[in-house]
Amino acid sequence: MTPTDPAHPVVLDRVSVSIGGRPILRDVDLTVRSGDVVTLLGPNGSGKSTLVRAVTGLIPHARGSVRLFGTPIEEFRDWARLGFVPQRSSASGGVPATVREVVASGRIGRRPLLRPSRTADRAAVQSALDVVGLADRASYGISQLSGGQQQRVLIARALAGEPDLLVLDEPTAGVDLPNQQALADALARLKARGATILLVAHEIGPMMPLIDRSVVMRDGRVAYDGPPLTQEVASHTHHAHDHAHDGPGGHDHVPHVASPLDFERRTR
Ligand code: ADP
Ligand code: MG
């Protein structure tokens, strides 16, 4: 861990991404400073997941440049510094792995290949399981868990890697409030250690006090980049007209996030 790394963990310079010939991201500029917690907000389909997939090297960008810790992503090799929790992904995939095994897989980048796990690895795995409240499920098969629990396993796997940059795509979807609070506490500890966090947020709730900056995506572009916003404020500020055309069931439901903390943050 090198929290004093002078380079910015993420720098996107005029990044465009097309999928099947269709432009999905257009001229996205984004700089995430070391130690910051940045939330990525915006309606469904605005390009948030595509953006984090470009940042994590999962999809190529057509134009512009992506740098991780100062290195062009094409040359970046230090993937152990990066943790990623994908959106709504199934941790099982038909492979009969236990919860503990999946979480331990988050340590692979931290140790030499095919070495048995060390005490530090086991401690990191245990701590990650505790944080997401699944310690008592460690020996369960992944497929025995609910969708929300599987999502928490993915979060634990990313935490176990003790990343310098943690990218989470809607990690709280399907996670109850006590576990959202546990995740917020875990992220606060990572942040205190100097980690940088890029969080695609749906329900911000207990995360709000951690957030340094919000970026709002709209139609594949950055529509806002500034002081923290809640999802609720972001939707009202930037696309009030969307709601006029929402048919029943076609609406991207954005749960309201309203707490005294949010209010305090907004009006400060
Ligand atoms: P968000 O995460 O903000 O909901 P996404 O990045 O998932 O948005 O999607 C942005 C747009 O790109 C959407 O219109 C979506 O349909 C399209 N898209 C994303 N991934 C693919 C894909 N693999 N194939 C085709 N279209 C895609
Ligand atoms: Mg998404």
CSV table of N, CA and C in Angstrom, one decimal, residues 144-207:
chain,number,residue,atom,x,y,z
A,144,GLN,N,-26.1,-21.3,-2.0
A,144,GLN,CA,-27.1,-21.4,-0.9
A,144,GLN,C,-27.5,-20.1,-0.4
A,145,LEU,N,-26.8,-19.0,-0.8
A,145,LEU,CA,-27.1,-17.7,-0.3
A,145,LEU,C,-28.1,-16.9,-1.2
A,146,SER,N,-28.8,-15.9,-0.6
A,146,SER,CA,-29.7,-15.1,-1.3
A,146,SER,C,-28.8,-14.1,-2.2
A,147,GLY,N,-29.5,-13.5,-3.1
A,147,GLY,CA,-28.8,-12.5,-4.0
A,147,GLY,C,-28.1,-11.4,-3.3
A,148,GLY,N,-28.8,-10.9,-2.2
A,148,GLY,CA,-28.2,-9.8,-1.4
A,148,GLY,C,-27.0,-10.3,-0.7
A,149,GLN,N,-27.0,-11.6,-0.2
A,149,GLN,CA,-25.9,-12.1,0.5
A,149,GLN,C,-24.7,-12.4,-0.5
A,150,GLN,N,-25.0,-12.8,-1.7
A,150,GLN,CA,-24.0,-13.0,-2.7
A,150,GLN,C,-23.3,-11.7,-3.0
A,151,GLN,N,-24.1,-10.7,-3.1
A,151,GLN,CA,-23.5,-9.3,-3.4
A,151,GLN,C,-22.5,-9.0,-2.2
A,152,ARG,N,-22.9,-9.3,-1.0
A,152,ARG,CA,-22.0,-9.0,0.1
A,152,ARG,C,-20.7,-9.9,0.1
A,153,VAL,N,-20.8,-11.1,-0.5
A,153,VAL,CA,-19.6,-11.9,-0.6
A,153,VAL,C,-18.6,-11.2,-1.6
A,154,LEU,N,-19.2,-10.6,-2.7
A,154,LEU,CA,-18.3,-9.9,-3.6
A,154,LEU,C,-17.7,-8.7,-3.0
A,155,ILE,N,-18.4,-8.0,-2.1
A,155,ILE,CA,-17.9,-6.9,-1.4
A,155,ILE,C,-16.7,-7.4,-0.5
A,156,ALA,N,-17.0,-8.4,0.2
A,156,ALA,CA,-16.0,-9.0,1.1
A,156,ALA,C,-14.7,-9.4,0.3
A,157,ARG,N,-14.9,-10.0,-0.9
A,157,ARG,CA,-13.8,-10.4,-1.7
A,157,ARG,C,-12.9,-9.2,-2.1
A,158,ALA,N,-13.6,-8.1,-2.4
A,158,ALA,CA,-12.8,-6.9,-2.8
A,158,ALA,C,-12.1,-6.3,-1.6
A,159,LEU,N,-12.8,-6.3,-0.4
A,159,LEU,CA,-12.2,-5.8,0.8
A,159,LEU,C,-11.0,-6.6,1.2
A,160,ALA,N,-11.1,-7.9,1.0
A,160,ALA,CA,-10.0,-8.8,1.5
A,160,ALA,C,-8.7,-8.5,0.7
A,161,GLY,N,-8.8,-8.0,-0.5
A,161,GLY,CA,-7.6,-7.6,-1.2
A,161,GLY,C,-6.9,-6.4,-0.7
A,162,GLU,N,-7.5,-5.7,0.2
A,162,GLU,CA,-6.9,-4.4,0.8
A,162,GLU,C,-6.4,-3.5,-0.3
A,163,PRO,N,-7.3,-3.2,-1.2
A,163,PRO,CA,-6.9,-2.4,-2.4
A,163,PRO,C,-6.6,-1.0,-2.1
A,164,ASP,N,-5.7,-0.3,-3.0
A,164,ASP,CA,-5.5,1.1,-2.9
A,164,ASP,C,-6.6,1.9,-3.6
A,165,LEU,N,-7.2,1.2,-4.6
A,165,LEU,CA,-8.3,1.8,-5.3
A,165,LEU,C,-9.4,0.8,-5.3
A,166,LEU,N,-10.6,1.1,-4.7
A,166,LEU,CA,-11.7,0.2,-4.7
A,166,LEU,C,-12.8,0.8,-5.5
A,167,VAL,N,-13.3,0.0,-6.5
A,167,VAL,CA,-14.3,0.5,-7.4
A,167,VAL,C,-15.5,-0.4,-7.1
A,168,LEU,N,-16.7,0.2,-6.7
A,168,LEU,CA,-17.9,-0.6,-6.4
A,168,LEU,C,-19.0,-0.1,-7.3
A,169,ASP,N,-19.7,-1.0,-7.9
A,169,ASP,CA,-20.8,-0.7,-8.8
A,169,ASP,C,-22.1,-1.1,-8.1
A,170,GLU,N,-22.8,-0.1,-7.5
A,170,GLU,CA,-24.0,-0.3,-6.8
A,170,GLU,C,-24.0,-1.4,-5.7
A,171,PRO,N,-23.0,-1.3,-4.8
A,171,PRO,CA,-22.8,-2.4,-3.8
A,171,PRO,C,-23.9,-2.5,-2.8
A,172,THR,N,-24.8,-1.5,-2.7
A,172,THR,CA,-25.8,-1.6,-1.6
A,172,THR,C,-27.1,-2.1,-2.2
A,173,ALA,N,-27.2,-2.3,-3.5
A,173,ALA,CA,-28.5,-2.8,-4.0
A,173,ALA,C,-28.8,-4.2,-3.4
A,174,GLY,N,-30.0,-4.3,-2.8
A,174,GLY,CA,-30.4,-5.5,-2.1
A,174,GLY,C,-29.7,-5.8,-0.8
A,175,VAL,N,-29.1,-4.8,-0.2
A,175,VAL,CA,-28.4,-4.9,1.1
A,175,VAL,C,-29.2,-4.1,2.1
A,176,ASP,N,-29.5,-4.8,3.3
A,176,ASP,CA,-30.3,-4.1,4.3
A,176,ASP,C,-29.5,-3.0,5.0
A,177,LEU,N,-30.2,-2.2,5.7
A,177,LEU,CA,-29.6,-1.0,6.3
A,177,LEU,C,-28.4,-1.3,7.3
A,178,PRO,N,-28.6,-2.3,8.2
A,178,PRO,CA,-27.5,-2.7,9.1
A,178,PRO,C,-26.2,-3.0,8.3
A,179,ASN,N,-26.4,-3.8,7.1
A,179,ASN,CA,-25.2,-4.1,6.3
A,179,ASN,C,-24.7,-3.0,5.5
A,180,GLN,N,-25.6,-2.1,5.1
A,180,GLN,CA,-25.1,-0.9,4.5
A,180,GLN,C,-24.2,-0.1,5.4
A,181,GLN,N,-24.7,0.0,6.7
A,181,GLN,CA,-23.9,0.7,7.7
A,181,GLN,C,-22.5,-0.1,7.9
A,182,ALA,N,-22.5,-1.4,7.9
A,182,ALA,CA,-21.3,-2.2,8.0
A,182,ALA,C,-20.4,-1.9,6.9
A,183,LEU,N,-20.9,-1.8,5.7
A,183,LEU,CA,-20.1,-1.5,4.5
A,183,LEU,C,-19.5,-0.1,4.6
A,184,ALA,N,-20.4,0.9,5.0
A,184,ALA,CA,-19.9,2.2,5.2
A,184,ALA,C,-18.7,2.3,6.2
A,185,ASP,N,-18.8,1.5,7.3
A,185,ASP,CA,-17.7,1.4,8.3
A,185,ASP,C,-16.5,0.9,7.6
A,186,ALA,N,-16.7,-0.2,6.8
A,186,ALA,CA,-15.5,-0.8,6.2
A,186,ALA,C,-14.8,0.2,5.2
A,187,LEU,N,-15.7,0.9,4.5
A,187,LEU,CA,-15.1,1.9,3.5
A,187,LEU,C,-14.4,3.0,4.3
A,188,ALA,N,-15.0,3.4,5.4
A,188,ALA,CA,-14.3,4.4,6.3
A,188,ALA,C,-13.0,4.0,6.7
A,189,ARG,N,-12.8,2.7,7.1
A,189,ARG,CA,-11.5,2.2,7.5
A,189,ARG,C,-10.5,2.2,6.3
A,190,LEU,N,-11.0,1.7,5.2
A,190,LEU,CA,-10.2,1.8,4.0
A,190,LEU,C,-9.7,3.2,3.7
A,191,LYS,N,-10.7,4.1,3.7
A,191,LYS,CA,-10.3,5.5,3.5
A,191,LYS,C,-9.3,6.0,4.5
A,192,ALA,N,-9.5,5.7,5.7
A,192,ALA,CA,-8.5,6.1,6.8
A,192,ALA,C,-7.1,5.6,6.5
A,193,ARG,N,-7.0,4.5,5.8
A,193,ARG,CA,-5.7,3.9,5.5
A,193,ARG,C,-5.2,4.5,4.2
A,194,GLY,N,-5.9,5.5,3.6
A,194,GLY,CA,-5.4,6.2,2.4
A,194,GLY,C,-6.0,5.6,1.1
A,195,ALA,N,-6.9,4.7,1.2
A,195,ALA,CA,-7.4,4.1,-0.1
A,195,ALA,C,-8.3,5.1,-0.8
A,196,THR,N,-8.5,4.9,-2.0
A,196,THR,CA,-9.3,5.8,-2.9
A,196,THR,C,-10.5,4.9,-3.3
A,197,ILE,N,-11.7,5.5,-3.3
A,197,ILE,CA,-12.9,4.7,-3.5
A,197,ILE,C,-13.8,5.4,-4.6
A,198,LEU,N,-14.1,4.7,-5.6
A,198,LEU,CA,-15.0,5.1,-6.7
A,198,LEU,C,-16.3,4.3,-6.6
A,199,LEU,N,-17.4,4.9,-6.2
A,199,LEU,CA,-18.6,4.2,-5.8
A,199,LEU,C,-19.8,4.6,-6.7
A,200,VAL,N,-20.3,3.6,-7.5
A,200,VAL,CA,-21.5,3.9,-8.2
A,200,VAL,C,-22.6,3.7,-7.2
A,201,ALA,N,-23.4,4.7,-6.9
A,201,ALA,CA,-24.3,4.7,-5.8
A,201,ALA,C,-25.7,4.6,-6.2
A,202,HIS,N,-26.5,3.9,-5.5
A,202,HIS,CA,-27.9,3.8,-5.7
A,202,HIS,C,-28.6,4.3,-4.5
A,203,GLU,N,-28.3,3.6,-3.4
A,203,GLU,CA,-28.7,4.1,-2.1
A,203,GLU,C,-27.5,4.6,-1.3
A,204,ILE,N,-27.4,5.9,-1.1
A,204,ILE,CA,-26.2,6.4,-0.5
A,204,ILE,C,-26.3,6.2,1.0
A,205,GLY,N,-27.4,6.5,1.6
A,205,GLY,CA,-27.6,6.3,3.0
A,205,GLY,C,-26.4,6.5,3.9
A,206,PRO,N,-26.0,5.5,4.6
A,206,PRO,CA,-24.9,5.6,5.6
A,206,PRO,C,-23.6,6.0,5.0
A,207,MET,N,-23.4,6.0,3.7
A,207,MET,CA,-22.1,6.3,3.0
A,207,MET,C,-21.9,7.8,3.0
